[in-house]
Every structure is written in C-alpha cells, then in structure tokens.
mmCIF file with all atom_site columns, C-alpha atoms in Angstrom:
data_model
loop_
_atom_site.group_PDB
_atom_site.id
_atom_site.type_symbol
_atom_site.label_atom_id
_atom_site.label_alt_id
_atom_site.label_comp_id
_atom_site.label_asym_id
_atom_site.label_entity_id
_atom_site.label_seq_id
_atom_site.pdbx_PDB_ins_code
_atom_site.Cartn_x
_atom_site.Cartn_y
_atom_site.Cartn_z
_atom_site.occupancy
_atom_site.B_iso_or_equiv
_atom_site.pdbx_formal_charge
_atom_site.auth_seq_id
_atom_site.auth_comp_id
_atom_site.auth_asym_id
_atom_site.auth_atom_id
_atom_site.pdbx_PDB_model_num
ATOM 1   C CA . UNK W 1 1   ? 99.986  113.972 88.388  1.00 69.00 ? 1   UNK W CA 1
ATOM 2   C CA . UNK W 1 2   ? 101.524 110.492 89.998  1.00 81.00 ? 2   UNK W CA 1
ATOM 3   C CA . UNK W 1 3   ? 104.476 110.915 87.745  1.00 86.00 ? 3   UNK W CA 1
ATOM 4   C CA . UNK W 1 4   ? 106.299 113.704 89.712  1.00 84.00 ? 4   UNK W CA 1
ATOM 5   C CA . UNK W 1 5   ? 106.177 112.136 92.974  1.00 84.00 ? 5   UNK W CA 1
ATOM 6   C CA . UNK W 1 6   ? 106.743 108.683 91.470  1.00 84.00 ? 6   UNK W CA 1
ATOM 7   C CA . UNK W 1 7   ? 109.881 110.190 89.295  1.00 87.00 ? 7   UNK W CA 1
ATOM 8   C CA . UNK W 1 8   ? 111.185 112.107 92.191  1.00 85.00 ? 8   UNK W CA 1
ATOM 9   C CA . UNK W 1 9   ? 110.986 108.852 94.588  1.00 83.00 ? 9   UNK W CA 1
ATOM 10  C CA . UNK W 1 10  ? 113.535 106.972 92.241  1.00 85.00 ? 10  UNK W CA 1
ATOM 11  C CA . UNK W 1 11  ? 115.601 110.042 91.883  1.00 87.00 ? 11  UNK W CA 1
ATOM 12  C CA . UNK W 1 12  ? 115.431 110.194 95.597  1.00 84.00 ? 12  UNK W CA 1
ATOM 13  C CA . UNK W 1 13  ? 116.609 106.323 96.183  1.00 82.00 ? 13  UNK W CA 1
ATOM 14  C CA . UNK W 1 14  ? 119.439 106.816 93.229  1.00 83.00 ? 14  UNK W CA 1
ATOM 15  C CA . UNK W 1 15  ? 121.388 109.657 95.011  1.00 84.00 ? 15  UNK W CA 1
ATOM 16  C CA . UNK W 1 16  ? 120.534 109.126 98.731  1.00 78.00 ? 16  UNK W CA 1
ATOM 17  C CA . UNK W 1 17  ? 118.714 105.355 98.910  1.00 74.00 ? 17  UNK W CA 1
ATOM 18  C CA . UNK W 1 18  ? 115.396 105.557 101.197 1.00 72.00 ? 18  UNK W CA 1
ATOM 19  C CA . UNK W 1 19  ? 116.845 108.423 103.228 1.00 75.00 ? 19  UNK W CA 1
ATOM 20  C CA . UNK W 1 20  ? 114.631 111.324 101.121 1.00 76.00 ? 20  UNK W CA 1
ATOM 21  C CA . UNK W 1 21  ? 112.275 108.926 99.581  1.00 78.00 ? 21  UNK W CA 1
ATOM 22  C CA . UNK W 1 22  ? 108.551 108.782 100.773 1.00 78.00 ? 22  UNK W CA 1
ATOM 23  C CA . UNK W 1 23  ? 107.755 105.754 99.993  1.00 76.00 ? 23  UNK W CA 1
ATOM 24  C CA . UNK W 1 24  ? 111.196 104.267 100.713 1.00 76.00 ? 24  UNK W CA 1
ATOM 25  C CA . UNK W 1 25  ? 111.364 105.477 104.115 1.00 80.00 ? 25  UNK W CA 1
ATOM 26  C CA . UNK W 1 26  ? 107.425 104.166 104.734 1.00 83.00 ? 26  UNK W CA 1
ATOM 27  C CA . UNK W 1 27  ? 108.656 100.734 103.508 1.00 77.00 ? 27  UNK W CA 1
ATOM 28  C CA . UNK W 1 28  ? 111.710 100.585 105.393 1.00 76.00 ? 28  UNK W CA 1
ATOM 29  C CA . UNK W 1 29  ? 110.642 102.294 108.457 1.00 81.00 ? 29  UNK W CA 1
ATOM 30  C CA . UNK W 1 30  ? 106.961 101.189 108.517 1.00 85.00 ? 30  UNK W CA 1
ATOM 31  C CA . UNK W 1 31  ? 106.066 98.195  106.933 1.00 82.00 ? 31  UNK W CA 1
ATOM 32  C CA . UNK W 1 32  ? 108.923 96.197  106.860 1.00 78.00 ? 32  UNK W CA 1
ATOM 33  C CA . UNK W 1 33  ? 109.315 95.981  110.282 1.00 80.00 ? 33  UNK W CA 1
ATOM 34  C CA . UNK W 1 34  ? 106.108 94.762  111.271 1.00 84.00 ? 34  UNK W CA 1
ATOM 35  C CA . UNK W 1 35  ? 106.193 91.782  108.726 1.00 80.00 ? 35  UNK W CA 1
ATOM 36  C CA . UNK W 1 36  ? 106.575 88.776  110.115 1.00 79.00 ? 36  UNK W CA 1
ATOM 37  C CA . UNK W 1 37  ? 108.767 87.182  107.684 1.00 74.00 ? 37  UNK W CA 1
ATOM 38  C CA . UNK W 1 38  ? 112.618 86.614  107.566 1.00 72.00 ? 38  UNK W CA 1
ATOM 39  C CA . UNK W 1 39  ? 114.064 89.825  105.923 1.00 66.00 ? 39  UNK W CA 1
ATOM 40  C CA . UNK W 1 40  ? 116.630 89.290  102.561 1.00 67.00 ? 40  UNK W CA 1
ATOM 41  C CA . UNK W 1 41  ? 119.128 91.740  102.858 1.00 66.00 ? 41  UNK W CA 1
ATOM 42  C CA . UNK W 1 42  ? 120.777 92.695  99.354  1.00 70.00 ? 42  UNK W CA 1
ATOM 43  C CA . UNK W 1 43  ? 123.828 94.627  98.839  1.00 69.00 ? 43  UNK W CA 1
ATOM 44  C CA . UNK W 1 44  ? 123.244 98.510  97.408  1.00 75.00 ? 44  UNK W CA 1
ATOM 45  C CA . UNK W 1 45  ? 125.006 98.736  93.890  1.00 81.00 ? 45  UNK W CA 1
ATOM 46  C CA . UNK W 1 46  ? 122.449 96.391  92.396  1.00 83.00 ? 46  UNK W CA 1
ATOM 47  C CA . UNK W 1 47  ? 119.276 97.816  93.690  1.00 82.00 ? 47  UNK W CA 1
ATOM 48  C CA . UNK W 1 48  ? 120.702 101.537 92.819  1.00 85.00 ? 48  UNK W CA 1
ATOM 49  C CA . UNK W 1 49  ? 121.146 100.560 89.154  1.00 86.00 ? 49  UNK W CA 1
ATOM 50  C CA . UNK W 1 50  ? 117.409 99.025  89.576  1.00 88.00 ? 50  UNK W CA 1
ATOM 51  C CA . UNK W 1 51  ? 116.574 102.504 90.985  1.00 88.00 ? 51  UNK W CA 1
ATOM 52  C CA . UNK W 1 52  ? 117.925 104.056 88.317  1.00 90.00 ? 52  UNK W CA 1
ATOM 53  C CA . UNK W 1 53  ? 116.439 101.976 85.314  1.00 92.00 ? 53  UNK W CA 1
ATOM 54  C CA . UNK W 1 54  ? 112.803 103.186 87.224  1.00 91.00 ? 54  UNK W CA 1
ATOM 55  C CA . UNK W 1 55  ? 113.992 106.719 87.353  1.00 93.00 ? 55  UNK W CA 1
ATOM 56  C CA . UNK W 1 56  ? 114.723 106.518 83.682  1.00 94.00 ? 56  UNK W CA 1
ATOM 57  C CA . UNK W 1 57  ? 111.396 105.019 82.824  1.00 94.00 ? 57  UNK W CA 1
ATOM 58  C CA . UNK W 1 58  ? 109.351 107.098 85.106  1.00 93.00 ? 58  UNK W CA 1
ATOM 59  C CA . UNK W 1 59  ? 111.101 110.473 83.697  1.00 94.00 ? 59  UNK W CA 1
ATOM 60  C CA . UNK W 1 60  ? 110.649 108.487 79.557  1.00 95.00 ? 60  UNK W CA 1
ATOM 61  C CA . UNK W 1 61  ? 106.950 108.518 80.918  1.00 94.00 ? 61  UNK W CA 1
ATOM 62  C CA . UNK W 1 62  ? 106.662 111.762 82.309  1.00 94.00 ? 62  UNK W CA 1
ATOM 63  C CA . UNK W 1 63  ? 108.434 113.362 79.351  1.00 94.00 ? 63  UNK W CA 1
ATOM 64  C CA . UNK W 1 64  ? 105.631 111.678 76.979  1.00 95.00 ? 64  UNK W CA 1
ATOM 65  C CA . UNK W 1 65  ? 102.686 112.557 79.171  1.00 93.00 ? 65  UNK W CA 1
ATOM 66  C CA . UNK W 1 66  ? 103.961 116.441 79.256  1.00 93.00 ? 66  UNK W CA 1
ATOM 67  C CA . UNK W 1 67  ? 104.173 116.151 75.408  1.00 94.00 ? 67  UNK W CA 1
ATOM 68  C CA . UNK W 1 68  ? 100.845 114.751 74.737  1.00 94.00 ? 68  UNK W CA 1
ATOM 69  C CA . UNK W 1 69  ? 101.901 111.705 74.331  1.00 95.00 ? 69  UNK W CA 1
ATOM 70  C CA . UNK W 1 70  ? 99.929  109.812 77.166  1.00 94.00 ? 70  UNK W CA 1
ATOM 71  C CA . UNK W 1 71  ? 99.150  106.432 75.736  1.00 96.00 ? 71  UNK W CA 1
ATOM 72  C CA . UNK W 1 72  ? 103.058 106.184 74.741  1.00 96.00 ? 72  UNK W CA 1
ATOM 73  C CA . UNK W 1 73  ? 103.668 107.089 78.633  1.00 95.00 ? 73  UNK W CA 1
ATOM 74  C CA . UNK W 1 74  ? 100.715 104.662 79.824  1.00 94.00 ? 74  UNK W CA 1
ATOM 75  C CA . UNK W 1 75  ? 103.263 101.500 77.753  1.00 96.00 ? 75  UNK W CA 1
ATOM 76  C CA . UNK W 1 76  ? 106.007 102.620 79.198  1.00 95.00 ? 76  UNK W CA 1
ATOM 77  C CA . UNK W 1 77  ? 104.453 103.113 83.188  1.00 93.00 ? 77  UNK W CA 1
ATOM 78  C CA . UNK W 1 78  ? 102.740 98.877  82.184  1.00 95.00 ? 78  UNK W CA 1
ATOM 79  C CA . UNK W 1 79  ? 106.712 97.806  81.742  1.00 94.00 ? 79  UNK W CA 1
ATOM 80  C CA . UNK W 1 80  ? 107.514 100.099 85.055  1.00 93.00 ? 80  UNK W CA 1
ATOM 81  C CA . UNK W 1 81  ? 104.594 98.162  86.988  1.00 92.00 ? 81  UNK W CA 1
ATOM 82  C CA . UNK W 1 82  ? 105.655 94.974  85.654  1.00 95.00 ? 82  UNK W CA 1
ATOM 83  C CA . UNK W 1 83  ? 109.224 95.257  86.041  1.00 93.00 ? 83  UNK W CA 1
ATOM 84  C CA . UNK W 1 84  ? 107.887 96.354  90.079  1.00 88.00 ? 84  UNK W CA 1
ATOM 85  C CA . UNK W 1 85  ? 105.452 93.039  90.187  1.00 91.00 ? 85  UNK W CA 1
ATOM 86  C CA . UNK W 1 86  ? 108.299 90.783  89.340  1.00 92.00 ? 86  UNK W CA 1
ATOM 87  C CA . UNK W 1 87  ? 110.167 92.662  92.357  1.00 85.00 ? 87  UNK W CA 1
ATOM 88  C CA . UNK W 1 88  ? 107.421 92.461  94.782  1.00 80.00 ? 88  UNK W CA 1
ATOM 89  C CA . UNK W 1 89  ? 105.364 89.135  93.826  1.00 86.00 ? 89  UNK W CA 1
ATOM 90  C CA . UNK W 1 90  ? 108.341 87.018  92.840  1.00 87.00 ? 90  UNK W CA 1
ATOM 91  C CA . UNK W 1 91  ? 111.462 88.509  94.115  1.00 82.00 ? 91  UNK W CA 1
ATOM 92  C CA . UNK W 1 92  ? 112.726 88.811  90.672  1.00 86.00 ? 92  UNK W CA 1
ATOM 93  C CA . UNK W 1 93  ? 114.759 92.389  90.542  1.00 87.00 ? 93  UNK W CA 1
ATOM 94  C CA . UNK W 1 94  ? 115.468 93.085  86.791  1.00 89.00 ? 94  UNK W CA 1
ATOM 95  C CA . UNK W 1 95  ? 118.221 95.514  87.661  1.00 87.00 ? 95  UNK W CA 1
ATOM 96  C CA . UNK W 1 96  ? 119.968 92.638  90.190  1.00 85.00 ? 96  UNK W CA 1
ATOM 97  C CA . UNK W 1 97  ? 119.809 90.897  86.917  1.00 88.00 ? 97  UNK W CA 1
ATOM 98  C CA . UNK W 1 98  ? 121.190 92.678  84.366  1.00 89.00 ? 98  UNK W CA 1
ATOM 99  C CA . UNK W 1 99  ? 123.707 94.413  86.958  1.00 87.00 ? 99  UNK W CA 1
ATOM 100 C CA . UNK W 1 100 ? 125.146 91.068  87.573  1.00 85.00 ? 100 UNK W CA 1
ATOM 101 C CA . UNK W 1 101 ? 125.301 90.122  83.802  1.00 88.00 ? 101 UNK W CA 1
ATOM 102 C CA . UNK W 1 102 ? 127.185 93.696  83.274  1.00 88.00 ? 102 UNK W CA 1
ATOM 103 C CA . UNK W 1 103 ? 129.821 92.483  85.676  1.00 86.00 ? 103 UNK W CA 1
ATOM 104 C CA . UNK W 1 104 ? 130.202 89.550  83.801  1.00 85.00 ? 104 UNK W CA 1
ATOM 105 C CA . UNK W 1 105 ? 131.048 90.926  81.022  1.00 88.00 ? 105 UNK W CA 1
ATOM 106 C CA . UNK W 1 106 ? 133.264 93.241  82.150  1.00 85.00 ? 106 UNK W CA 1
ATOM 107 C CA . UNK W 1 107 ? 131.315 96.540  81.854  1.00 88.00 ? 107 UNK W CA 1
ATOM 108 C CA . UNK W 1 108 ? 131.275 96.837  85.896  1.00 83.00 ? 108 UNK W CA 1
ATOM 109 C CA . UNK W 1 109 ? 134.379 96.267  87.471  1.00 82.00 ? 109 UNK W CA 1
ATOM 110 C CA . UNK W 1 110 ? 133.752 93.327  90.086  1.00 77.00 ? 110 UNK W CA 1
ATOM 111 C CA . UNK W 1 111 ? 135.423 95.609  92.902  1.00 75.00 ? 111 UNK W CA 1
ATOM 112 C CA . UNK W 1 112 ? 132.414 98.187  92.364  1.00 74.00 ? 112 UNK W CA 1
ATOM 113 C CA . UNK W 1 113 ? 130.668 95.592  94.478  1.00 71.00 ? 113 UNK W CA 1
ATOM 114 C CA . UNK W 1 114 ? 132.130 93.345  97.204  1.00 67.00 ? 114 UNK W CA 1
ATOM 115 C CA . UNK W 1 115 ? 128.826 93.326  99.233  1.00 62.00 ? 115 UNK W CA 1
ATOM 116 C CA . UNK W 1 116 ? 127.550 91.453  95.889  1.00 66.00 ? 116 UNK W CA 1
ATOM 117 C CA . UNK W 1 117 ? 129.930 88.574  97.040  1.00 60.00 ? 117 UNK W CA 1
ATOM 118 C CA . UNK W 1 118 ? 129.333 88.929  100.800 1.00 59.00 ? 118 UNK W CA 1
ATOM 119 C CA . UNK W 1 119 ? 126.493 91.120  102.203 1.00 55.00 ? 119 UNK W CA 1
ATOM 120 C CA . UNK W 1 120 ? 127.904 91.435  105.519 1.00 57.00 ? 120 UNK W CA 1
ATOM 121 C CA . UNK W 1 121 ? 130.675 93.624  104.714 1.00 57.00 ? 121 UNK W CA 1
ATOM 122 C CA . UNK W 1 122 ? 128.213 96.566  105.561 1.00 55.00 ? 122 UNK W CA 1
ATOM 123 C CA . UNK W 1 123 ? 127.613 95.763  109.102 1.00 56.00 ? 123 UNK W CA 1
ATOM 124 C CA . UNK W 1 124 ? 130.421 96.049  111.313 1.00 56.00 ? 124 UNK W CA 1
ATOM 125 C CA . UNK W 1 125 ? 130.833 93.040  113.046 1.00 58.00 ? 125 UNK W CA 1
ATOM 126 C CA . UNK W 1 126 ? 129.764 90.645  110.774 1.00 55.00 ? 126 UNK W CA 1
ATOM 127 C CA . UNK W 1 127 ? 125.968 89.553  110.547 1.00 56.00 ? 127 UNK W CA 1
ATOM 128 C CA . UNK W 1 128 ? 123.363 91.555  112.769 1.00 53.00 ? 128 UNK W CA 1
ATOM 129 C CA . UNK W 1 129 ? 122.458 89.906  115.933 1.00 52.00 ? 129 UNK W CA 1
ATOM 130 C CA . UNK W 1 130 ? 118.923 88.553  114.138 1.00 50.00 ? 130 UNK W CA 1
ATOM 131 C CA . UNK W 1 131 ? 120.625 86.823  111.501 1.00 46.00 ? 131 UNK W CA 1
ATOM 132 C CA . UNK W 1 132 ? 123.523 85.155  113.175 1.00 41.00 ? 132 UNK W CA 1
#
C-alpha cells in the first residue's frame, strides 16, 4: 500500500517539482528550513531526470507487487532505497550522475541545462541575499 503514494510522489516532482508532492513540499517547506546547515542549491534538469528514474522504479515495483510478484518488487524498492541513501547520507544523486554523463556524450544537448553551468541563472538578480 506505500507504493501508490510513493509512485505518485515522483510522478508528482517529474511534472510539477515539490509543488503537488507531499513529501516534497514537507521537505522543502518544513524541514529544510529549520536545519541549521548551509543549503546546496542544484539546478532542476538533473534532479527531474533523478525523479524520473524513481518514478520508473517505484511504478517497475508497483507493477510486480500488483502481479504477484512481491519479492521481485521488494529488489527493485532495496535499489530505490539505496539509490535514496546515497542521496541523503552522502550527497551522491545517481541521476546528477548519469544526467551529466548523457550530456557528455551528446544524448542531452548542453543548452537543455545552463543552470548546470551556473545555478544562479534562476534567481533574478544573481545569488539570493543568504548566499552572496
């Protein structure tokens, strides 16, 4: 029963980012703001194709588990979670990853992401007034 509200929560963050996502609008809204750490920003292509490779797994592993097929959906949710840990323990994004090494080799056109060069570009007037 987690797999509809975790599969709709990366749908949700692939078409709109956290606007209509629970859990992205509780970590964006709640608890990010009342850490007191420096915040990383990172520009959105990257983190959409992320969101999308954990929309694809989490609908792979809902797919399975409606078809009976639970301990197939179980390997496939333990390479979700990891791919997650590495986000959250390590700052390692998979998708950052392999979205840079796809622009690399020509299969996304570097112009498909000019905040990847320079994250400012998506606050007018330059850096917000924390950072700067």
């Amino acid at each position: 029963w987690l797999l509809a509200p975790l599969t709709y929560g990366f749908a949700a963050r692939v078409l709109a980012g956290p606007s209509y996502s629970p859990l992205g609008l509780l970590a964006t809204r709640v608890i990010t703001p009342r850490l007191r750490l420096r915040h990383r920003f990172s520009p959105g292509p990257p983190k959409r194709l992320a969101q999308g490779m954990g929309l694809a797994m989490a609908s792979v592993a809902t797919a399975l588990a409606v078809t009976g097929r639970r301990k197939a959906a179980y390997r496939v949710l333990v390479g979700l979670m990891a791919a997650a840990g590495l986000e959250a323990f390590f700052g390692l994004c998979l998708g950052c990853k392999l979205f840079s090494v796809l622009t690399r080799a020509g299969l996304i056109p570097e112009s498909s992401c000019q905040a990847c060069n320079d994250i400012w570009v998506r606050y007018p007037g330059g850096r917000p007034a924390a950072e700067g």
